[in-house]
PDB file of C-alpha atoms (C1' of nucleotides) in Angstrom:
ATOM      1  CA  UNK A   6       0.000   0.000   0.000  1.00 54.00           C
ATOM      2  CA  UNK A   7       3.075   2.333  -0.265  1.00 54.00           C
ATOM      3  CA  UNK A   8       2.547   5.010  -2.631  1.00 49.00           C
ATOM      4  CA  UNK A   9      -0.159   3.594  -5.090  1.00 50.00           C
ATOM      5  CA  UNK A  10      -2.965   4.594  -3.438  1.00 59.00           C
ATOM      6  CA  UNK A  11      -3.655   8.290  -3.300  1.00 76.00           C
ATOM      7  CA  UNK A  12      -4.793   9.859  -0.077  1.00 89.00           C
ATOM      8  CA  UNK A  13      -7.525  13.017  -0.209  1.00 94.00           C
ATOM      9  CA  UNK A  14      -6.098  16.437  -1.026  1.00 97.00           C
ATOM     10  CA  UNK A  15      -5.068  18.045   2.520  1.00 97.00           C
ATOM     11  CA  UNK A  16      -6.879  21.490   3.883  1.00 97.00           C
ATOM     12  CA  UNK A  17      -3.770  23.499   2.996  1.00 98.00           C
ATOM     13  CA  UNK A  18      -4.214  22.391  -0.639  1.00 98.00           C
ATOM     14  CA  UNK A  19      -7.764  24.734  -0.782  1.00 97.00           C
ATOM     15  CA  UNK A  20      -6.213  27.370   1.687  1.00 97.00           C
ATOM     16  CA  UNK A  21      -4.709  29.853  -1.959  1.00 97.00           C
ATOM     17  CA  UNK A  22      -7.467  32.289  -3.343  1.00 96.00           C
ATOM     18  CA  UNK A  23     -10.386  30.360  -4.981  1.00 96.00           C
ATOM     19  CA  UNK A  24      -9.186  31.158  -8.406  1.00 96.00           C
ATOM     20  CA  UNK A  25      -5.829  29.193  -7.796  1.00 97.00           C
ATOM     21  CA  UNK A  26      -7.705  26.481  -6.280  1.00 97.00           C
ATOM     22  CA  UNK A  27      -9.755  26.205  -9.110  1.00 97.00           C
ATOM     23  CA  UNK A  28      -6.794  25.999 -11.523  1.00 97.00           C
ATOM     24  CA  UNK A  29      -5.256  23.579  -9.175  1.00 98.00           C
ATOM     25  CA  UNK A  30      -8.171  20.915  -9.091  1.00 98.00           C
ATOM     26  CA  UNK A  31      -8.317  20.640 -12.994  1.00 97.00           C
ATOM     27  CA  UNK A  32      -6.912  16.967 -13.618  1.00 97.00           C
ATOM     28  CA  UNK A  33      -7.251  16.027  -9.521  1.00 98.00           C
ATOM     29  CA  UNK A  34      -9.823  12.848  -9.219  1.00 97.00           C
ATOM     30  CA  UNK A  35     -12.643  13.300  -7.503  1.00 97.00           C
ATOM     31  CA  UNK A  36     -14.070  10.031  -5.298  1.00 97.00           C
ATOM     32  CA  UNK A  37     -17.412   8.924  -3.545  1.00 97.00           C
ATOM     33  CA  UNK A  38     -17.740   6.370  -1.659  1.00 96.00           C
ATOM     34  CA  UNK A  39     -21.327   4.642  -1.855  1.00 95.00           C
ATOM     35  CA  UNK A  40     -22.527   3.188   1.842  1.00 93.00           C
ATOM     36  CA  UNK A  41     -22.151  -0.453   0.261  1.00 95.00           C
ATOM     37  CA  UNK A  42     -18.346   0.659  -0.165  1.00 95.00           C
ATOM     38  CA  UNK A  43     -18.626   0.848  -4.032  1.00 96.00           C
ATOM     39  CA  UNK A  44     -16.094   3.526  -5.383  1.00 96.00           C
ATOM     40  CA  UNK A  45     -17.254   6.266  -7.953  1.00 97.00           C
ATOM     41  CA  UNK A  46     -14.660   8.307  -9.498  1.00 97.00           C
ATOM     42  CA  UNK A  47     -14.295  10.994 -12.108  1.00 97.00           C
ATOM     43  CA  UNK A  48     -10.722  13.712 -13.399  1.00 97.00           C
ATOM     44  CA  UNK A  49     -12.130  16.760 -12.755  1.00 97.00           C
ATOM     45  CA  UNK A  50     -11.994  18.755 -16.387  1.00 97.00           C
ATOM     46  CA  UNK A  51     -14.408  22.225 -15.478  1.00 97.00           C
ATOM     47  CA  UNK A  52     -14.227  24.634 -12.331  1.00 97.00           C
ATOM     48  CA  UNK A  53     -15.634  27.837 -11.543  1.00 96.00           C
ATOM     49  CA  UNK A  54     -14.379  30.351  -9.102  1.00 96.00           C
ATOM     50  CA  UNK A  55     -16.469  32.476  -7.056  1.00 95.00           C
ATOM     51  CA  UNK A  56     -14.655  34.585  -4.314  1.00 91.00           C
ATOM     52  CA  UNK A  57     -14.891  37.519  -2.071  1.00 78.00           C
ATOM     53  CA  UNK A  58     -17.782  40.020  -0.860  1.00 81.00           C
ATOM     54  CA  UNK A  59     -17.431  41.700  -3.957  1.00 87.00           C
ATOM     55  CA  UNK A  60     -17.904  39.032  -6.423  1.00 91.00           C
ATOM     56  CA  UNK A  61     -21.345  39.958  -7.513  1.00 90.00           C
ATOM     57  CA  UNK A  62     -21.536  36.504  -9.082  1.00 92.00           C
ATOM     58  CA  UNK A  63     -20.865  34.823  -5.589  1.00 93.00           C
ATOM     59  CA  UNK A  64     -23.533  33.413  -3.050  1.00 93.00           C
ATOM     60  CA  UNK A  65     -20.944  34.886  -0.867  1.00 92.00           C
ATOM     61  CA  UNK A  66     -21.368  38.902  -1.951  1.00 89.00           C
ATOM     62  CA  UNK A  67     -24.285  39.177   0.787  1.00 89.00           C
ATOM     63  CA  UNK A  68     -24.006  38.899   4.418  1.00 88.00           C
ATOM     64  CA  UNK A  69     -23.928  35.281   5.914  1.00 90.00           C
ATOM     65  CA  UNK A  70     -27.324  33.464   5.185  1.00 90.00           C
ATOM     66  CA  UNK A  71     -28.596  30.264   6.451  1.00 90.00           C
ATOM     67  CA  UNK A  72     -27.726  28.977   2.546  1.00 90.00           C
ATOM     68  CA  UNK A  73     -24.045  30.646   1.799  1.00 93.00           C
ATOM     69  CA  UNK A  74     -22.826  29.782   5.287  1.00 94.00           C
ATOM     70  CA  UNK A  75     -20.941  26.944   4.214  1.00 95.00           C
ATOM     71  CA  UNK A  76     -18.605  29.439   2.705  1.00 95.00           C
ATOM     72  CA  UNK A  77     -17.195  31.032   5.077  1.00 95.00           C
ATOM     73  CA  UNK A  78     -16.394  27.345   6.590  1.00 95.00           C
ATOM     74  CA  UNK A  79     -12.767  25.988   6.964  1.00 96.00           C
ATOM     75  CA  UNK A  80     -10.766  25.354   3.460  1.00 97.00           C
ATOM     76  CA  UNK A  81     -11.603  21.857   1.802  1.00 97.00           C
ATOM     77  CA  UNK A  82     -15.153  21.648   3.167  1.00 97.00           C
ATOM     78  CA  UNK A  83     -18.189  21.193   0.823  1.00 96.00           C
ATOM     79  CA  UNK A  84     -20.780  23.709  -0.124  1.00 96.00           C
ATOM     80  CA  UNK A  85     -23.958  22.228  -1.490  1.00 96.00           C
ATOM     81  CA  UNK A  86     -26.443  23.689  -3.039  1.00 95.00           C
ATOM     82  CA  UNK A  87     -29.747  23.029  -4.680  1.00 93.00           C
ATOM     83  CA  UNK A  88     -30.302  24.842  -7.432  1.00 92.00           C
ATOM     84  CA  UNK A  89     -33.863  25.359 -10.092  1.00 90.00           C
ATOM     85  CA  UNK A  90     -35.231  23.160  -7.172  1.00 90.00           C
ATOM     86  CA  UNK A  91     -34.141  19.937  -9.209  1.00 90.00           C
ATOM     87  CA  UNK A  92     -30.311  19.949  -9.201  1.00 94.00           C
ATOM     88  CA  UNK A  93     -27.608  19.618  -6.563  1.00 95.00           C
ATOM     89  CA  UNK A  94     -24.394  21.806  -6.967  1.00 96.00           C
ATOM     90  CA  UNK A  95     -21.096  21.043  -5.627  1.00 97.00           C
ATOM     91  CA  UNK A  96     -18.876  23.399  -4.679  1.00 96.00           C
ATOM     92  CA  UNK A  97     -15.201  22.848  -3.079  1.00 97.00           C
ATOM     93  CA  UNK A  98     -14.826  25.948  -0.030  1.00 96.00           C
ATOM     94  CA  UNK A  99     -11.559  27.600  -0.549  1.00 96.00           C
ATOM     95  CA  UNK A 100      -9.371  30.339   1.414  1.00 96.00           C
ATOM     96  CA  UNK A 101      -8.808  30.096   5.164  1.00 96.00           C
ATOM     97  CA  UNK A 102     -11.760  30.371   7.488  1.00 94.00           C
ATOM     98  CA  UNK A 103     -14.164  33.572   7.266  1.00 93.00           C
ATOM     99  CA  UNK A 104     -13.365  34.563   3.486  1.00 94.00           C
ATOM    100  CA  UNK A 105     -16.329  33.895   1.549  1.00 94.00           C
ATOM    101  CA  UNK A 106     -14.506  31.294  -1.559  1.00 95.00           C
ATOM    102  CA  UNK A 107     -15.357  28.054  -3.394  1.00 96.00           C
ATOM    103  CA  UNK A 108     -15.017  26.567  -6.487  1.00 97.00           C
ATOM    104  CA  UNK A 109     -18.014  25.099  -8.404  1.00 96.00           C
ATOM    105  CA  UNK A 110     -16.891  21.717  -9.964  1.00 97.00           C
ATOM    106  CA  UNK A 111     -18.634  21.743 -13.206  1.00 96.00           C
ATOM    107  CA  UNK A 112     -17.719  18.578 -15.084  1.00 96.00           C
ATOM    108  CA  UNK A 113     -15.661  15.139 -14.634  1.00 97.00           C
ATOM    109  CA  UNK A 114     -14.328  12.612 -17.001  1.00 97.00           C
ATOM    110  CA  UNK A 115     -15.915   9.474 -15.362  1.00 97.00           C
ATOM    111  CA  UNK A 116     -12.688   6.846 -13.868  1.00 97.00           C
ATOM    112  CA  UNK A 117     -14.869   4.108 -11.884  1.00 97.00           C
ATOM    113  CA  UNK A 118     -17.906   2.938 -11.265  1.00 96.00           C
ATOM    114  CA  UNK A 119     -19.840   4.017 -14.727  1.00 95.00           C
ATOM    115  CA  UNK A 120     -22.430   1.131 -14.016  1.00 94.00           C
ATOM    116  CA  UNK A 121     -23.610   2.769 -10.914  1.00 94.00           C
ATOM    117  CA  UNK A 122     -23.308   6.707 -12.362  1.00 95.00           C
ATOM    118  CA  UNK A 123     -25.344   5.353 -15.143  1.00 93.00           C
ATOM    119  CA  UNK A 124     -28.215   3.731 -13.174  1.00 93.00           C
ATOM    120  CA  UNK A 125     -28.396   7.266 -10.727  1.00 94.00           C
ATOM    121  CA  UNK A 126     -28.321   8.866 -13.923  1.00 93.00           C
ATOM    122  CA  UNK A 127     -31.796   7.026 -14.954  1.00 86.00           C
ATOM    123  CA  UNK A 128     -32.766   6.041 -18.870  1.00 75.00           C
ATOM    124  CA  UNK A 129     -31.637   9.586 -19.858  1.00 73.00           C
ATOM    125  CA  UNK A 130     -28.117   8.939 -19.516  1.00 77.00           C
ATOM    126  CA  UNK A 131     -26.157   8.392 -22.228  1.00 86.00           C
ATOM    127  CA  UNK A 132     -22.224   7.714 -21.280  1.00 91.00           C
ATOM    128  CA  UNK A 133     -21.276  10.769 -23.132  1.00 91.00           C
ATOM    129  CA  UNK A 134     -23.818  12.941 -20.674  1.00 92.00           C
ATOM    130  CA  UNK A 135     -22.863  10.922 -17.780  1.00 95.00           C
ATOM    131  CA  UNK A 136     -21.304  13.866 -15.906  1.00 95.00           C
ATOM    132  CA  UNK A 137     -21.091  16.827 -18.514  1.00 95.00           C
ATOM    133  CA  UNK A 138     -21.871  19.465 -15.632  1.00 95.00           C
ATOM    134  CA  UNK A 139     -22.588  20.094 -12.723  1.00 96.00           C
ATOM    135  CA  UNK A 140     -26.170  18.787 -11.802  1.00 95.00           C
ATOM    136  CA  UNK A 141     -25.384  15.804 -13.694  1.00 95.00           C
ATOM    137  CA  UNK A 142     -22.220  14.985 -11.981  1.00 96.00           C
ATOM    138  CA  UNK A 143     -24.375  15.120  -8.506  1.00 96.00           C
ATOM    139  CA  UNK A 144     -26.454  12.470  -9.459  1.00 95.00           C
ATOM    140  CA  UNK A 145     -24.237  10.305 -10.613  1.00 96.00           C
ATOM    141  CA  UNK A 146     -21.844  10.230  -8.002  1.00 96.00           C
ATOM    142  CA  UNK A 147     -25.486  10.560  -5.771  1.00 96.00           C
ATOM    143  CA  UNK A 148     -24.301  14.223  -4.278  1.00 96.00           C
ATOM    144  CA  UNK A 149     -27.196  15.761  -2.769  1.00 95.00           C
ATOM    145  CA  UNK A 150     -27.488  18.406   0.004  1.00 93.00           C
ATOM    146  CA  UNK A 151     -26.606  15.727   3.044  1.00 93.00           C
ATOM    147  CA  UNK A 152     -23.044  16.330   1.960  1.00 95.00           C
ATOM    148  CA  UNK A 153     -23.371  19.933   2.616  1.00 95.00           C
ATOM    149  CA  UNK A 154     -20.693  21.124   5.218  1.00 95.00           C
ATOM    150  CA  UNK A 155     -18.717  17.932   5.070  1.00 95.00           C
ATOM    151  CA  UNK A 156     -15.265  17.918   4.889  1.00 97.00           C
ATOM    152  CA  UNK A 157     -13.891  16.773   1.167  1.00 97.00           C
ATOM    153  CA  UNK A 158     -10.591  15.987   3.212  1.00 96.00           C
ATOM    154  CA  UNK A 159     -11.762  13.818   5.019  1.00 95.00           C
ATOM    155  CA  UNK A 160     -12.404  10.054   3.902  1.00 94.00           C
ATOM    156  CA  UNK A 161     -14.793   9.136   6.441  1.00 95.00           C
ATOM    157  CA  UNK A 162     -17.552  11.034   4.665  1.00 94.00           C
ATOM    158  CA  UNK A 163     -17.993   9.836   1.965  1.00 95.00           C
ATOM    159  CA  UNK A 164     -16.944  11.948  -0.276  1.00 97.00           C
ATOM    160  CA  UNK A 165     -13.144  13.382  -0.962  1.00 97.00           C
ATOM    161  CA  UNK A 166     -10.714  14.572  -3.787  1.00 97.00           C
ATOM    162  CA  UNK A 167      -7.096  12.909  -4.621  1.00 97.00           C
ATOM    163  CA  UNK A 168      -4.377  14.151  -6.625  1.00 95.00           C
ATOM    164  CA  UNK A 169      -4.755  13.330 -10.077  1.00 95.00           C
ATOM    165  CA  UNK A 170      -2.437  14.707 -13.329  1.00 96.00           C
ATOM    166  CA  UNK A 171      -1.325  17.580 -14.286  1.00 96.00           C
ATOM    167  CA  UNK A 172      -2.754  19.696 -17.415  1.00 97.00           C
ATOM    168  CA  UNK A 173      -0.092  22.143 -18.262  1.00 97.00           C
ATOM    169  CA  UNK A 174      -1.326  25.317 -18.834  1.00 97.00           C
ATOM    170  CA  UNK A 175      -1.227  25.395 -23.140  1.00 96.00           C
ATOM    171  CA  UNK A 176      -4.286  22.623 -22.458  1.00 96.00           C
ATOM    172  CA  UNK A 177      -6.357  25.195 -20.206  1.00 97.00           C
ATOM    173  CA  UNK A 178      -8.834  27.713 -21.721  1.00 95.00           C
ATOM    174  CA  UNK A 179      -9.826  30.231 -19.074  1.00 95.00           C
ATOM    175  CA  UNK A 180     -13.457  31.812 -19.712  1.00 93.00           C
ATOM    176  CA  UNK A 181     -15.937  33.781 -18.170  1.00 92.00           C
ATOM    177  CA  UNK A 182     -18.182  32.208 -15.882  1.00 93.00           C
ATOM    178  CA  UNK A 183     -21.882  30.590 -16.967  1.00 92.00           C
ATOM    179  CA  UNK A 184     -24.814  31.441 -15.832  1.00 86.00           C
ATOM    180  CA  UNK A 185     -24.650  35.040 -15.043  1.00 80.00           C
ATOM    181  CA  UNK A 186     -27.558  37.664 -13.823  1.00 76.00           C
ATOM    182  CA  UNK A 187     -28.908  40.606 -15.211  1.00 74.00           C
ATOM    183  CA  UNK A 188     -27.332  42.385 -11.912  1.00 77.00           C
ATOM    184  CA  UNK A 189     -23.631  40.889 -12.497  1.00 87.00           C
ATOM    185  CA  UNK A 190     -22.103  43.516 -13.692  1.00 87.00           C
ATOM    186  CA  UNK A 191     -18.053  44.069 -14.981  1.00 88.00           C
ATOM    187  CA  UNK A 192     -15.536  43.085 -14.684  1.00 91.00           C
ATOM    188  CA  UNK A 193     -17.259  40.239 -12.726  1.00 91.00           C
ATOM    189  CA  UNK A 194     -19.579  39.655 -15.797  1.00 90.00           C
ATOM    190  CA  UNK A 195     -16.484  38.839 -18.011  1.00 90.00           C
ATOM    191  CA  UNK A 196     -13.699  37.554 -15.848  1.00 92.00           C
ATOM    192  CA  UNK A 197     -12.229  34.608 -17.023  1.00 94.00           C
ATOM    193  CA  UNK A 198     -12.643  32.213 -14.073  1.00 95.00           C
ATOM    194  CA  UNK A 199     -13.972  29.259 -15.503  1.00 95.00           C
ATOM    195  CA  UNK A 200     -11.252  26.647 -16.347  1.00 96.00           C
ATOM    196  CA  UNK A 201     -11.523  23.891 -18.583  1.00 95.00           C
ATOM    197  CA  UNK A 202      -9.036  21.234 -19.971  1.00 96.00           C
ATOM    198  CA  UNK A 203      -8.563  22.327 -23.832  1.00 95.00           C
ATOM    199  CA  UNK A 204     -10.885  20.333 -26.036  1.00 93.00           C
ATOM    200  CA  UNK A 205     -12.035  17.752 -23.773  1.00 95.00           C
ATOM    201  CA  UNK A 206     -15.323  15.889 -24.383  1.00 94.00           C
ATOM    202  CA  UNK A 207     -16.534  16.294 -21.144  1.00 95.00           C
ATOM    203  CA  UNK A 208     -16.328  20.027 -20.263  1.00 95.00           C
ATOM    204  CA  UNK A 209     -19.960  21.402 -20.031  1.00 93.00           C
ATOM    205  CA  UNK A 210     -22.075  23.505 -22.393  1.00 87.00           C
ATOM    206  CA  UNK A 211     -20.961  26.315 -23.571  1.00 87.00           C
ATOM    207  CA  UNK A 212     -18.399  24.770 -24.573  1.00 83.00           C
ATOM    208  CA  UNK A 213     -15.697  27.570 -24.015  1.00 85.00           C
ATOM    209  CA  UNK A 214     -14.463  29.064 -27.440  1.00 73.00           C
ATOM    210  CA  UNK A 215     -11.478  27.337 -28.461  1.00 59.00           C
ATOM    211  CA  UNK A 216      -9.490  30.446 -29.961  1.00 52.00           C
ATOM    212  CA  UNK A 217      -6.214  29.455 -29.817  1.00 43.00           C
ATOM    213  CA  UNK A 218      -3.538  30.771 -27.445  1.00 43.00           C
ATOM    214  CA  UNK A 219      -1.224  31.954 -30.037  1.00 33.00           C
TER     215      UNK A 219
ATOM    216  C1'  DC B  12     -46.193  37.018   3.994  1.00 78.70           C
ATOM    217  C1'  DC B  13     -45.278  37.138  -0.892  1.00 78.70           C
ATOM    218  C1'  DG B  14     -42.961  37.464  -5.316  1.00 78.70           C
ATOM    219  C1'  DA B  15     -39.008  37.112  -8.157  1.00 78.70           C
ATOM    220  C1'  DG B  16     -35.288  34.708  -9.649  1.00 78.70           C
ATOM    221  C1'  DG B  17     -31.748  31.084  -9.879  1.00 78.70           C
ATOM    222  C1'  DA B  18     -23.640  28.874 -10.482  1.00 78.70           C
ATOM    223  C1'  DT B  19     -29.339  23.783 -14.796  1.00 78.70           C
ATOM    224  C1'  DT B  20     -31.088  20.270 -17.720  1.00 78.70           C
ATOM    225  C1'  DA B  21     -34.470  17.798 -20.708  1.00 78.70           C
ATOM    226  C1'  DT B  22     -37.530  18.163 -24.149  1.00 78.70           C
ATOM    227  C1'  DC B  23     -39.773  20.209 -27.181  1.00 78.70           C
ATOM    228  C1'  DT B  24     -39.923  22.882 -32.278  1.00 78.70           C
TER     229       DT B  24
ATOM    230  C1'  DG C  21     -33.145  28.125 -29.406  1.00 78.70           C
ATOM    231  C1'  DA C  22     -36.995  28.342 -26.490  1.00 78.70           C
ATOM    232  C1'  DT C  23     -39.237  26.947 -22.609  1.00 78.70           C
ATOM    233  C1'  DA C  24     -40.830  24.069 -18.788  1.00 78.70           C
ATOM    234  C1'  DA C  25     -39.688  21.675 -14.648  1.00 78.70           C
ATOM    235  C1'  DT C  26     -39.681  22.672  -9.637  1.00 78.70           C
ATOM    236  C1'  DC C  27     -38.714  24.615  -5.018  1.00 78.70           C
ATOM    237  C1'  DC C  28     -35.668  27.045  -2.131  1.00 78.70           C
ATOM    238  C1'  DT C  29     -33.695  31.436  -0.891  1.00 78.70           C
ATOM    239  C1'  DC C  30     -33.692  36.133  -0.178  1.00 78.70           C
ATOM    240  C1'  DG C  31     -35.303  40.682   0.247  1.00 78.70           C
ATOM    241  C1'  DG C  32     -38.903  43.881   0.706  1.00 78.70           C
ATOM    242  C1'  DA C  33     -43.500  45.109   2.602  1.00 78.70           C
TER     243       DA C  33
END
DNA sequence: CCGAGGATTATCT
DNA sequence: GATAATCCTCGGA
C-alpha cells in the first residue's frame, strides 16, 4: 500500500485564493464512496471560481445566510447547493476560514464505477452525458445536500478529492463564468474564471471558445 | 407574507 | 433556441 494509493487532497491544498484552487483541481480525481463501499470516481476537467464580498456573481457577496454559510467554513469543506429546485451543486470551499470562496466543480471525465453513475443517472443517460456538468455529476456520483458542510478531506464522509495529473497550462482555456444575472455587472460579468481542460469531451455547455492561445 | 429569480437540464420545435 | 420543470432562498412590505 506504499505510494499507489492516493490519499484526499489536505486542507492546505484549498487554503490559496479560490481562483488558484480552481486551476489547481483541474486533472485532480474526484471520489465517492457509496454506503455499500462501491467507489465512484471521475478527473475533474471544469471549475468555476467564485470569491470575495465583492464578487457579484458569488452566493458569498451578501451577508452570511442560512444557505451561503458553508462558505465562510474551513478550506476543503463542501458547499452544497440546490439549485432550479431539481439539481444539486457542488462546490469545493476555498481560502482560510471567514473569506467567503469556493469553487463550483462543473464537469468530470468518469474513472470508476460508470455502471452505478449510469443507473443514478436514470434512462436519460447516455455515457457521453454521464457527468457533462454540474447537476449531472451530482447524481451520478449521488451528491445531494446531506453532503453539505462535510469535509472533502476527510475520507470518512464519503466523499473526498485525490491528486490526479497535471494539465499544463497550453491545455487550459480560461473563460468567463456561466450562468450570469442581469445584476452581475463588470468586470465580474467577463472575468475569465472558468477553467476547462482544452478540447475535452466532457467540459460542459458552452463549450468555451477554443481560440487558440497563439 | 409574498414574489421574483436562480452557479441547470431535458424536451420540445 | 426556447421553454418548462420545480422549489428554495432572499429581500422587501
Amino acid at each position: 500500500m506504499i505510494g499507489t494509493t492516493s490519499s484526499p487532497l489536505l486542507p492546505s491544498f484549498f487554503r490559496p485564493n479560490a481562483v488558484k484552487v480552481a486551476r489547481a483541481l483541474l486533472g485532480a480525481v474526484l471520489v465517492r464512496r457509496l454506503d455499500d463501499g462501491t467507489r465512484l470516481s471521475g478527473r475533474i476537467v471544469e471549475t468555476e471560481a467564485y470569491t470575495g464580498h465583492d464578487d457579484l456573481a458569488s452566493h458569498g457577496r451578501v451577508r452570511k445566510t442560512p444557505r451561503n454559510l458553508p462558505m465562510w467554513g474551513a478550506p476543503g469543506h463542501a458547499y452544497v447547493y440546490l439549485c432550479h429546485g431539481i439539481y444539486w451543486l457542488l462546490n469545493v470551499v476555498a481560502e482560510p476560514q471567514e473569506s467567503p470562496a469556493a469553487v463550483l466543480i462543473r464537469a468530470l471525465e468518469p474513472l470508476e464505477g460508470l455502471d452505478r453513475m449510469i443507473a443514478h443517472r436514470g434512462k436519460k443517460s447516455s455515457l457521453s452525458d454521464l457527468t457533462r456538468g454540474p447537476g449531472r455529476l451530482s447524481m451520478a456520483l449521488a451528491v445531494t445536500g446531506a453532503h453539505n458542510t462535510l469535509s472533502l478531506t476527510d475520507p470518512a464522509c464519503g466523499l473526498w478529492i485525490e491528486k490526479g495529473i497535471h494539465y499544463p497550462d497550453d491545455q487550459v482555456i480560461t473563460a468567463p463564468r456561466v450562468g450570469m444575472g442581469k445584476n452581475v455587472s463588470e468586470p465580474w460579468y467577463s472575468i475569465p474564471w472558468r477553467f476547462c481542460v482544452r478540447d475535452h469531451p466532457f467540459v460542459s455547455d458552452p463549450r468555451p471558445k477554443l481560440t487558440a492561445q497563439e
